[in-house]
């Protein structure tokens, strides 16, 4: 098939270069957005009387027909069309003849492709937002029934202080909320129309940019035509928000992988989300969180690719930008499938081993801060109390004992202010309960958090 620009050239494109140059292999994903973009443009050309109303409707009907044919599997864009824009234009001309050649009046593929990706990304962001909310709800449901389930809390991967399991899970809901907010902010910058910027300078054809923008549901239009065709910030912002969100999925994945080891035994995998080994009959592998952790890397890679793609590229449109599509397509696909998989994993893929969780917090020194705080309550300066407890820890370790195994007389040898009531302060339930500072793990605080999220997630 002759290229639309072939008249200016004497020779045909090298066949390898033709394929090398083409984006149709991946940008056919934008077919519905490209059709919508063209329909809005044709409508506008009719309204401004650049086209007669009959020409405008002929074009619109032709484009609608292409949509139907595509949805029925009768039209599948591909080579030798270079990209989705040419593919649709060629198909339109083959369907309606000469009038089809008027569609590209007053526009360029540069503003067209920018419009298409924005329409596509806007839709994807809306879907991702719902998937994140679904995951928040899954965490919420487990949290709600585990206010009084205790889990060791760690810093530096060392036992630190016991936590309410609900509080631990609510931390993920907070992270995911920031992800949602970030996507919302990115969406606002995606939702700006470049259509009508034409190649880079605008056009002398009488167009109405506000009209096409509002037809396509854009909030506003780019003010500068050069910026309109050159801006790929929004792609980078989308992948950046995704990368951060993937890091949150990777964090919980890592925790789950640890929790289901024999060493931790805080949870076990149900058969729904685990796989066996080809060799070792006893194995039950956490493939799902491992895959999510692994896929995080590819999203980080896309971010790096896009940042590098725009580096040192002069104004305005450059073919480098064709490379924006695969990273954003794959990012959207990856984050969506990971969100879904994690939601299934949380809903039905893991079961907490409540007995093991409570045994773990019974048998460690994670109540040491509380022993110091006990003395603080008796007006002992914190630093002194801290050092006294340090000595008690050393004493216990030597004798393979825990605080609760000490006699009150032994405590008193370390500090006279110790009394019988210290034993109640050392109980893990009371340790957690007493951390009632705002945002702390104390049960009253956790209930408050849960009430807040119950309303916010509209459960
Ligand atoms: N396939 C191109 C892209 O994805 C479409 C725009 C091409 N514009 C151009 N002037 N070559 O960016």
CSV table of C-alpha atoms and ligand atoms in Angstrom, one decimal:
chain,number,residue,atom,x,y,z
A,1,UNK,CA,0.0,0.0,0.0
A,2,UNK,CA,1.3,3.4,-0.9
A,3,UNK,CA,2.2,5.7,2.0
A,4,UNK,CA,0.2,8.9,2.2
A,5,UNK,CA,3.4,10.8,1.8
A,6,UNK,CA,4.7,8.7,-1.1
A,7,UNK,CA,4.3,11.5,-3.7
A,8,UNK,CA,7.1,13.4,-2.1
A,9,UNK,CA,9.5,10.5,-2.3
A,10,UNK,CA,11.0,8.7,-5.3
A,11,UNK,CA,11.6,5.3,-3.7
A,12,UNK,CA,9.8,3.0,-1.4
A,13,UNK,CA,10.8,2.5,2.2
A,14,UNK,CA,13.3,-0.4,3.0
A,15,UNK,CA,11.0,-3.3,4.1
A,16,UNK,CA,13.0,-3.7,7.4
A,17,UNK,CA,12.9,0.0,8.1
A,18,UNK,CA,9.2,0.0,7.4
A,19,UNK,CA,8.6,-2.5,10.2
A,20,UNK,CA,11.1,-0.9,12.4
A,21,UNK,CA,9.3,2.5,12.1
A,22,UNK,CA,5.8,1.1,12.6
A,23,UNK,CA,4.0,1.2,15.9
A,24,UNK,CA,0.9,-0.6,14.8
A,25,UNK,CA,2.0,-3.7,16.6
A,26,UNK,CA,1.3,-2.1,19.9
A,27,UNK,CA,-0.6,1.2,19.3
A,28,UNK,CA,-3.6,-0.7,17.9
A,29,UNK,CA,-4.6,-0.9,21.6
A,30,UNK,CA,-5.6,2.8,21.1
A,31,UNK,CA,-8.2,2.0,18.4
A,32,UNK,CA,-11.3,3.0,20.4
A,33,UNK,CA,-9.7,6.1,21.7
A,34,UNK,CA,-8.4,7.0,18.2
A,35,UNK,CA,-11.9,6.5,16.8
A,36,UNK,CA,-13.5,8.7,19.5
A,37,UNK,CA,-10.8,11.4,18.9
A,38,UNK,CA,-11.6,11.4,15.2
A,39,UNK,CA,-15.3,11.4,15.7
A,40,UNK,CA,-15.0,14.5,18.0
A,41,UNK,CA,-12.7,16.2,15.4
A,42,UNK,CA,-15.1,15.5,12.5
A,43,UNK,CA,-18.0,16.7,14.5
A,44,UNK,CA,-16.1,19.9,15.3
A,45,UNK,CA,-15.2,20.4,11.6
A,46,UNK,CA,-18.9,20.2,10.8
A,47,UNK,CA,-19.8,22.6,13.5
A,48,UNK,CA,-17.3,25.2,12.4
A,49,UNK,CA,-18.4,24.6,8.8
A,50,UNK,CA,-15.0,23.6,7.6
A,51,UNK,CA,-16.8,20.5,6.4
A,52,UNK,CA,-20.5,20.5,5.3
A,53,UNK,CA,-22.8,18.8,7.7
A,54,UNK,CA,-23.2,16.0,5.2
A,55,UNK,CA,-19.4,15.4,5.0
A,56,UNK,CA,-19.1,15.5,8.7
A,57,UNK,CA,-21.9,13.0,9.2
A,58,UNK,CA,-20.5,10.7,6.5
A,59,UNK,CA,-17.2,10.7,8.2
A,60,UNK,CA,-18.7,10.1,11.6
A,61,UNK,CA,-20.9,7.3,10.3
A,62,UNK,CA,-17.8,5.7,8.7
A,63,UNK,CA,-15.9,5.9,11.9
A,64,UNK,CA,-18.8,4.4,13.8
A,65,UNK,CA,-18.9,1.6,11.3
A,66,UNK,CA,-15.2,0.9,11.8
A,67,UNK,CA,-15.9,0.7,15.6
A,68,UNK,CA,-18.6,-1.9,15.0
A,69,UNK,CA,-16.5,-3.9,12.6
A,70,UNK,CA,-13.6,-3.8,15.1
A,71,UNK,CA,-15.8,-4.9,18.0
A,72,UNK,CA,-17.3,-7.7,15.9
A,73,UNK,CA,-13.8,-8.9,15.0
A,74,UNK,CA,-14.1,-7.9,11.3
A,75,UNK,CA,-11.5,-5.3,11.3
A,76,UNK,CA,-8.1,-5.8,12.8
A,77,UNK,CA,-5.5,-3.1,12.2
A,78,UNK,CA,-2.0,-4.2,11.3
A,79,UNK,CA,0.8,-3.8,8.8
A,80,UNK,CA,1.4,-2.3,6.3
A,81,UNK,CA,-0.4,0.6,8.1
A,82,UNK,CA,2.4,2.3,10.1
A,83,UNK,CA,0.2,3.1,13.1
A,84,UNK,CA,-3.3,3.1,14.3
A,85,UNK,CA,-4.0,6.7,13.0
A,86,UNK,CA,-3.1,5.8,9.4
A,87,UNK,CA,-4.8,2.5,9.7
A,88,UNK,CA,-8.1,4.1,10.6
A,89,UNK,CA,-7.8,6.8,8.0
A,90,UNK,CA,-7.0,4.3,5.3
A,91,UNK,CA,-9.9,2.1,6.3
A,92,UNK,CA,-12.2,5.2,6.4
A,93,UNK,CA,-11.2,6.2,2.9
A,94,UNK,CA,-11.8,2.6,1.7
A,95,UNK,CA,-15.3,2.7,3.2
A,96,UNK,CA,-16.6,6.2,2.3
A,97,UNK,CA,-14.2,7.3,-0.5
A,98,UNK,CA,-13.0,10.9,-1.1
A,99,UNK,CA,-14.8,12.5,1.8
A,100,UNK,CA,-12.7,10.3,4.1
A,101,UNK,CA,-9.7,12.2,2.9
A,102,UNK,CA,-11.0,15.3,4.6
A,103,UNK,CA,-10.8,13.9,8.2
A,104,UNK,CA,-7.3,14.9,8.7
A,105,UNK,CA,-8.0,18.6,8.0
A,106,UNK,CA,-6.5,20.9,10.7
A,107,UNK,CA,-4.8,18.2,12.8
A,108,UNK,CA,-1.7,16.2,12.9
A,109,UNK,CA,-0.8,12.8,14.2
A,110,UNK,CA,1.1,14.6,16.9
A,111,UNK,CA,-1.9,16.1,18.6
A,112,UNK,CA,-3.9,13.1,17.7
A,113,UNK,CA,-1.6,10.6,19.4
A,114,UNK,CA,-1.3,12.8,22.5
A,115,UNK,CA,-5.1,12.8,22.7
A,116,UNK,CA,-5.4,9.1,22.3
A,117,UNK,CA,-2.9,8.2,25.0
A,118,UNK,CA,-4.6,10.6,27.4
A,119,UNK,CA,-8.0,9.1,26.8
A,120,UNK,CA,-6.6,5.6,27.3
A,121,UNK,CA,-4.7,6.5,30.4
A,122,UNK,CA,-7.6,8.3,32.0
A,123,UNK,CA,-9.7,5.2,31.6
A,124,UNK,CA,-7.0,3.0,33.0
A,125,UNK,CA,-6.4,5.3,36.0
A,126,UNK,CA,-10.1,5.0,36.8
A,127,UNK,CA,-10.0,1.2,36.7
A,128,UNK,CA,-6.8,1.2,38.8
A,129,UNK,CA,-8.4,3.4,41.4
A,130,UNK,CA,-11.3,0.9,41.8
A,131,UNK,CA,-8.8,-2.0,42.1
A,132,UNK,CA,-6.9,-0.2,44.8
A,133,UNK,CA,-10.1,0.5,46.7
A,134,UNK,CA,-11.0,-3.2,46.5
A,135,UNK,CA,-7.6,-4.1,48.0
A,136,UNK,CA,-8.2,-1.5,50.8
A,137,UNK,CA,-11.5,-3.2,51.5
A,138,UNK,CA,-9.9,-6.6,51.7
A,139,UNK,CA,-7.4,-5.4,54.3
A,140,UNK,CA,-10.2,-3.7,56.2
A,141,UNK,CA,-12.2,-6.9,56.5
A,142,UNK,CA,-9.3,-8.8,57.9
A,143,UNK,CA,-8.4,-5.9,60.2
A,144,UNK,CA,-11.9,-5.5,61.5
A,145,UNK,CA,-11.9,-9.0,62.9
A,146,UNK,CA,-8.4,-8.9,64.3
A,147,UNK,CA,-8.4,-5.9,66.6
A,148,UNK,CA,-7.3,-8.0,69.6
A,149,UNK,CA,-5.0,-10.3,67.6
A,150,UNK,CA,-1.4,-9.4,68.5
A,151,UNK,CA,1.5,-9.6,66.1
A,152,UNK,CA,5.2,-8.8,66.9
A,153,UNK,CA,6.2,-5.5,65.5
A,154,UNK,CA,9.6,-5.1,64.0
A,155,UNK,CA,12.2,-2.4,63.4
A,156,UNK,CA,15.4,-3.5,61.7
A,157,UNK,CA,13.7,-6.9,61.4
A,158,UNK,CA,14.3,-7.2,65.1
A,159,UNK,CA,11.4,-7.7,67.5
A,160,UNK,CA,10.4,-4.2,68.7
A,161,UNK,CA,7.0,-3.9,70.3
A,162,UNK,CA,3.8,-5.9,69.9
A,163,UNK,CA,1.1,-4.6,67.7
A,164,UNK,CA,-2.6,-5.1,67.1
A,165,UNK,CA,-2.8,-7.1,63.8
A,166,UNK,CA,-5.5,-4.7,62.7
A,167,UNK,CA,-3.2,-1.7,63.2
A,168,UNK,CA,-0.5,-3.4,61.1
A,169,UNK,CA,-3.0,-4.0,58.3
A,170,UNK,CA,-4.4,-0.5,58.5
A,171,UNK,CA,-1.0,0.8,57.8
A,172,UNK,CA,-1.4,-0.7,54.3
A,173,UNK,CA,-4.8,0.9,53.9
A,174,UNK,CA,-3.1,4.3,54.5
A,175,UNK,CA,-0.4,3.6,51.9
A,176,UNK,CA,-3.0,2.6,49.4
A,177,UNK,CA,-4.9,5.7,50.1
A,178,UNK,CA,-1.9,7.8,49.3
A,179,UNK,CA,-1.6,5.8,46.0
A,180,UNK,CA,-5.2,6.6,45.2
A,181,UNK,CA,-4.6,10.3,45.9
A,182,UNK,CA,-1.5,10.3,43.7
A,183,UNK,CA,-3.4,8.7,40.8
A,184,UNK,CA,-6.1,11.3,41.2
A,185,UNK,CA,-3.6,14.1,41.0
A,186,UNK,CA,-2.0,12.4,37.9
A,187,UNK,CA,-5.4,12.1,36.3
A,188,UNK,CA,-5.9,15.8,36.6
A,189,UNK,CA,-2.8,16.3,34.5
A,190,UNK,CA,-3.8,13.6,32.1
A,191,UNK,CA,-7.2,15.2,31.5
A,192,UNK,CA,-6.0,18.1,29.4
A,193,UNK,CA,-6.6,18.2,25.7
A,194,UNK,CA,-3.8,18.7,23.2
A,195,UNK,CA,-6.1,18.3,20.2
A,196,UNK,CA,-6.0,21.2,17.9
A,197,UNK,CA,-2.3,21.9,18.6
A,198,UNK,CA,-1.8,20.3,15.2
A,199,UNK,CA,1.8,19.4,14.3
A,200,UNK,CA,3.2,22.0,16.8
A,201,UNK,CA,2.1,25.5,15.9
A,202,UNK,CA,-1.7,25.4,15.8
A,203,UNK,CA,-3.6,25.7,12.5
A,204,UNK,CA,-5.1,28.3,10.2
A,205,UNK,CA,-8.1,26.0,9.7
A,206,UNK,CA,-11.1,27.2,11.7
A,207,UNK,CA,-11.2,24.8,14.6
A,208,UNK,CA,-12.8,24.8,18.0
A,209,UNK,CA,-10.5,23.3,20.6
A,210,UNK,CA,-12.9,23.8,23.5
A,211,UNK,CA,-15.6,21.9,21.6
A,212,UNK,CA,-13.4,18.8,21.0
A,213,UNK,CA,-12.1,19.0,24.5
A,214,UNK,CA,-15.6,18.9,26.0
A,215,UNK,CA,-16.8,16.2,23.6
A,216,UNK,CA,-14.0,14.0,24.8
A,217,UNK,CA,-14.5,14.9,28.5
A,218,UNK,CA,-11.3,16.8,29.0
A,219,UNK,CA,-11.2,19.3,31.8
A,220,UNK,CA,-9.3,21.9,29.9
A,221,UNK,CA,-7.0,22.4,26.9
A,222,UNK,CA,-3.2,22.9,26.7
A,223,UNK,CA,-2.5,26.6,26.4
A,224,UNK,CA,0.7,26.3,24.3
A,225,UNK,CA,0.6,24.2,21.1
A,226,UNK,CA,4.3,23.4,21.3
A,227,UNK,CA,4.0,22.1,24.9
A,228,UNK,CA,0.8,20.2,23.9
A,229,UNK,CA,2.6,17.9,21.4
A,230,UNK,CA,5.8,17.7,23.5
A,231,UNK,CA,4.5,16.9,27.0
A,232,UNK,CA,5.0,13.4,28.2
A,233,UNK,CA,5.2,14.4,31.9
A,234,UNK,CA,1.9,12.8,32.5
A,235,UNK,CA,3.2,9.4,31.2
A,236,UNK,CA,6.1,9.6,33.6
A,237,UNK,CA,3.9,10.7,36.4
A,238,UNK,CA,1.6,7.8,35.8
A,239,UNK,CA,4.4,5.2,35.8
A,240,UNK,CA,5.9,6.9,38.8
A,241,UNK,CA,2.7,6.7,40.8
A,242,UNK,CA,2.4,3.1,39.7
A,243,UNK,CA,6.0,2.4,40.7
A,244,UNK,CA,5.4,3.7,44.2
A,245,UNK,CA,2.2,1.8,44.5
A,246,UNK,CA,4.0,-1.4,43.4
A,247,UNK,CA,6.5,-0.8,46.1
A,248,UNK,CA,3.7,-1.0,48.6
A,249,UNK,CA,2.5,-4.3,47.0
A,250,UNK,CA,6.0,-5.5,47.2
A,251,UNK,CA,6.3,-4.7,50.9
A,252,UNK,CA,3.2,-6.6,51.8
A,253,UNK,CA,4.3,-9.4,49.5
A,254,UNK,CA,7.6,-9.7,51.3
A,255,UNK,CA,5.9,-9.7,54.7
A,256,UNK,CA,3.6,-12.5,53.5
A,257,UNK,CA,6.5,-14.5,52.2
A,258,UNK,CA,8.1,-14.2,55.6
A,259,UNK,CA,4.9,-14.9,57.5
A,260,UNK,CA,4.3,-18.2,55.8
A,261,UNK,CA,7.8,-19.6,56.4
A,262,UNK,CA,8.2,-22.4,58.9
A,263,UNK,CA,10.5,-20.0,60.8
A,264,UNK,CA,7.8,-17.3,61.3
A,265,UNK,CA,4.6,-19.4,60.9
A,266,UNK,CA,2.4,-16.3,61.4
A,267,UNK,CA,0.2,-17.4,58.6
A,268,UNK,CA,-0.3,-20.1,56.1
A,269,UNK,CA,-1.3,-20.1,52.4
A,270,UNK,CA,-4.5,-21.7,51.4
A,271,UNK,CA,-4.6,-23.9,48.3
A,272,UNK,CA,-6.2,-21.1,46.3
A,273,UNK,CA,-3.0,-19.1,46.0
A,274,UNK,CA,-0.1,-21.5,46.5
A,275,UNK,CA,1.7,-23.8,44.2
A,276,UNK,CA,3.6,-27.0,44.8
A,277,UNK,CA,7.1,-28.0,43.8
A,278,UNK,CA,8.0,-30.3,40.9
A,279,UNK,CA,10.5,-32.1,43.0
A,280,UNK,CA,9.9,-31.6,46.7
A,281,UNK,CA,6.6,-33.1,47.7
A,282,UNK,CA,6.3,-31.2,51.0
A,283,UNK,CA,6.5,-27.7,49.4
A,284,UNK,CA,3.8,-25.0,49.3
A,285,UNK,CA,5.3,-22.0,47.5
A,286,UNK,CA,4.1,-18.4,47.8
A,287,UNK,CA,4.3,-17.7,44.0
A,288,UNK,CA,1.8,-14.9,44.1
A,289,UNK,CA,3.6,-12.5,46.4
A,290,UNK,CA,6.9,-13.5,44.9
A,291,UNK,CA,5.6,-12.7,41.4
A,292,UNK,CA,4.2,-9.3,42.6
A,293,UNK,CA,7.6,-8.6,44.2
A,294,UNK,CA,9.3,-9.5,41.0
A,295,UNK,CA,7.0,-7.5,38.8
A,296,UNK,CA,7.7,-4.4,40.8
A,297,UNK,CA,11.1,-4.4,39.1
A,298,UNK,CA,9.6,-4.1,35.7
A,299,UNK,CA,7.5,-1.1,36.6
A,300,UNK,CA,10.6,0.6,38.0
A,301,UNK,CA,12.3,-0.2,34.7
A,302,UNK,CA,9.6,1.5,32.7
A,303,UNK,CA,10.0,4.6,34.9
A,304,UNK,CA,13.7,4.7,34.1
A,305,UNK,CA,13.0,4.1,30.4
A,306,UNK,CA,10.6,7.0,30.2
A,307,UNK,CA,12.7,9.4,32.1
A,308,UNK,CA,15.6,8.5,29.8
A,309,UNK,CA,13.4,8.8,26.7
A,310,UNK,CA,12.6,12.5,27.4
A,311,UNK,CA,16.0,13.5,28.5
A,312,UNK,CA,17.7,15.8,26.1
A,313,UNK,CA,14.9,15.7,23.5
A,314,UNK,CA,14.4,19.1,22.0
A,315,UNK,CA,11.0,20.7,21.4
A,316,UNK,CA,8.6,19.6,20.0
A,317,UNK,CA,7.3,16.2,18.9
A,318,UNK,CA,10.1,13.7,18.2
A,319,UNK,CA,9.7,10.1,17.1
A,320,UNK,CA,11.3,9.1,20.4
A,321,UNK,CA,7.9,9.6,21.9
A,322,UNK,CA,6.6,6.5,20.1
A,323,UNK,CA,8.5,4.7,22.8
A,324,UNK,CA,6.1,6.0,25.4
A,325,UNK,CA,3.4,3.5,24.7
A,326,UNK,CA,4.8,0.1,25.6
A,327,UNK,CA,6.0,1.2,29.1
A,328,UNK,CA,2.6,2.7,29.9
A,329,UNK,CA,0.6,-0.2,28.5
A,330,UNK,CA,2.7,-2.7,30.4
A,331,UNK,CA,2.7,-0.6,33.6
A,332,UNK,CA,-1.1,-0.4,33.5
A,333,UNK,CA,-1.4,-4.1,32.9
A,334,UNK,CA,1.1,-5.0,35.5
A,335,UNK,CA,-0.3,-2.9,38.3
A,336,UNK,CA,-3.8,-3.9,37.6
A,337,UNK,CA,-3.1,-7.6,37.6
A,338,UNK,CA,-1.0,-7.3,40.7
A,339,UNK,CA,-3.7,-5.4,42.6
A,340,UNK,CA,-6.2,-8.0,41.6
A,341,UNK,CA,-3.9,-10.9,42.6
A,342,UNK,CA,-3.1,-9.3,45.9
A,343,UNK,CA,-6.8,-8.7,46.6
A,344,UNK,CA,-7.5,-12.4,46.0
A,345,UNK,CA,-4.5,-13.4,48.2
A,346,UNK,CA,-5.7,-11.2,51.1
A,347,UNK,CA,-9.3,-12.3,50.7
A,348,UNK,CA,-8.9,-16.0,50.4
A,349,UNK,CA,-5.2,-16.8,50.0
A,350,UNK,CA,-3.8,-16.6,53.5
A,351,UNK,CA,-5.0,-17.6,57.0
A,352,UNK,CA,-3.4,-16.1,60.1
A,353,UNK,CA,-2.1,-18.5,62.6
A,354,UNK,CA,-3.6,-16.7,65.6
A,355,UNK,CA,-2.2,-19.1,68.2
A,356,UNK,CA,1.3,-18.7,66.9
A,357,UNK,CA,1.0,-15.0,66.8
A,358,UNK,CA,-0.1,-14.7,70.4
A,359,UNK,CA,2.6,-17.2,71.5
A,360,UNK,CA,5.3,-15.2,69.8
A,361,UNK,CA,4.5,-12.0,71.7
A,362,UNK,CA,4.3,-13.9,75.0
A,363,UNK,CA,7.8,-15.1,74.7
A,364,UNK,CA,10.1,-12.2,73.9
A,365,UNK,CA,11.4,-9.0,75.3
A,366,UNK,CA,9.1,-6.7,73.3
A,367,UNK,CA,7.6,-5.5,76.5
A,368,UNK,CA,10.9,-4.0,77.6
A,369,UNK,CA,9.9,-0.4,76.9
A,370,UNK,CA,6.8,-1.0,79.1
A,371,UNK,CA,9.0,-2.1,81.9
A,372,UNK,CA,10.9,1.2,81.6
A,373,UNK,CA,7.7,3.2,81.2
A,374,UNK,CA,6.5,1.5,84.5
A,375,UNK,CA,9.3,3.1,86.3
A,376,UNK,CA,8.7,6.4,84.5
A,377,UNK,CA,5.2,6.2,86.0
A,378,UNK,CA,6.9,6.1,89.4
A,379,UNK,CA,8.8,9.3,88.6
A,380,UNK,CA,12.0,7.6,87.7
A,381,UNK,CA,13.7,9.6,84.8
A,382,UNK,CA,13.4,7.7,81.5
A,383,UNK,CA,17.1,7.4,80.8
A,384,UNK,CA,17.6,5.9,84.3
A,385,UNK,CA,14.7,3.5,83.9
A,386,UNK,CA,16.0,2.5,80.4
A,387,UNK,CA,19.4,1.6,81.8
A,388,UNK,CA,17.8,-0.4,84.7
A,389,UNK,CA,15.8,-2.4,82.2
A,390,UNK,CA,18.9,-3.0,80.1
A,391,UNK,CA,20.5,-4.7,83.1
A,392,UNK,CA,17.3,-6.8,83.7
A,393,UNK,CA,17.4,-7.9,80.0
A,394,UNK,CA,21.0,-9.0,80.4
A,395,UNK,CA,20.2,-10.8,83.7
A,396,UNK,CA,17.3,-12.7,82.1
A,397,UNK,CA,19.2,-13.6,78.9
A,398,UNK,CA,22.0,-15.1,81.0
A,399,UNK,CA,19.4,-17.3,82.8
A,400,UNK,CA,17.3,-18.0,79.8
A,401,UNK,CA,14.3,-16.3,81.4
A,402,UNK,CA,11.7,-13.7,80.5
A,403,UNK,CA,10.6,-10.7,82.6
A,404,UNK,CA,7.4,-12.6,83.6
A,405,UNK,CA,9.5,-15.4,85.1
A,406,UNK,CA,11.3,-13.1,87.6
A,407,UNK,CA,10.2,-12.8,91.2
A,408,UNK,CA,9.2,-9.4,92.5
A,409,UNK,CA,12.2,-9.6,94.8
A,410,UNK,CA,14.5,-9.9,91.9
A,411,UNK,CA,12.9,-6.8,90.2
A,412,UNK,CA,13.3,-4.9,93.4
A,413,UNK,CA,17.0,-5.6,93.4
A,414,UNK,CA,17.3,-3.6,90.2
A,415,UNK,CA,15.0,-0.8,91.4
A,416,UNK,CA,13.1,-0.3,94.7
A,417,UNK,CA,10.1,1.2,92.8
A,418,UNK,CA,9.1,-2.1,91.3
A,419,UNK,CA,5.9,-3.6,92.7
A,420,UNK,CA,3.5,-6.5,92.1
A,421,UNK,CA,1.4,-4.5,89.6
A,422,UNK,CA,4.4,-4.6,87.2
A,423,UNK,CA,3.3,-8.1,86.1
A,424,UNK,CA,0.1,-6.8,84.7
A,425,UNK,CA,1.8,-4.1,82.7
A,426,UNK,CA,4.0,-6.7,81.1
A,427,UNK,CA,1.2,-8.7,79.6
A,428,UNK,CA,1.2,-8.3,75.8
A,429,UNK,CA,-2.5,-7.4,75.7
A,430,UNK,CA,-2.0,-4.6,78.2
A,431,UNK,CA,1.2,-3.5,76.5
A,432,UNK,CA,-0.7,-3.0,73.2
A,433,UNK,CA,-3.8,-1.5,75.0
A,434,UNK,CA,-1.7,1.1,76.8
A,435,UNK,CA,-0.2,2.6,73.6
A,436,UNK,CA,-3.2,4.9,73.4
A,437,UNK,CA,-1.4,7.9,71.9
A,438,UNK,CA,-3.1,9.3,68.8
A,439,UNK,CA,-2.4,7.0,65.8
A,440,UNK,CA,-0.9,4.4,68.2
A,441,UNK,CA,-1.7,0.7,68.3
A,442,UNK,CA,-3.9,0.9,71.5
A,443,UNK,CA,-7.2,-0.8,70.9
A,444,UNK,CA,-9.2,2.5,71.4
A,445,UNK,CA,-7.1,4.1,68.6
A,446,UNK,CA,-7.4,1.1,66.3
A,447,UNK,CA,-11.2,1.2,66.8
A,448,UNK,CA,-11.2,4.8,65.9
A,449,UNK,CA,-9.1,4.1,62.7
A,450,UNK,CA,-11.5,1.3,61.8
A,451,UNK,CA,-14.5,3.6,62.1
A,452,UNK,CA,-12.9,6.2,60.0
A,453,UNK,CA,-12.1,3.7,57.2
A,454,UNK,CA,-15.5,2.0,57.5
A,455,UNK,CA,-17.1,5.3,56.5
A,456,UNK,CA,-14.4,6.3,54.0
A,457,UNK,CA,-14.5,3.0,52.1
A,458,UNK,CA,-18.3,3.1,52.3
A,459,UNK,CA,-18.6,-0.4,53.7
B,1,LIG,N1,3.2,6.5,16.0
B,1,LIG,C1,3.5,7.8,16.4
B,1,LIG,C2,3.7,7.9,17.9
B,1,LIG,O1,3.3,6.9,18.5
B,1,LIG,C3,2.4,8.7,16.0
B,1,LIG,C4,2.8,10.1,15.8
B,1,LIG,C5,3.7,10.3,14.7
B,1,LIG,N2,3.9,11.6,14.3
B,1,LIG,C6,4.9,11.9,13.4
B,1,LIG,N3,5.0,13.1,13.1
B,1,LIG,N4,5.7,11.0,13.0
B,1,LIG,O2,4.2,8.8,18.5
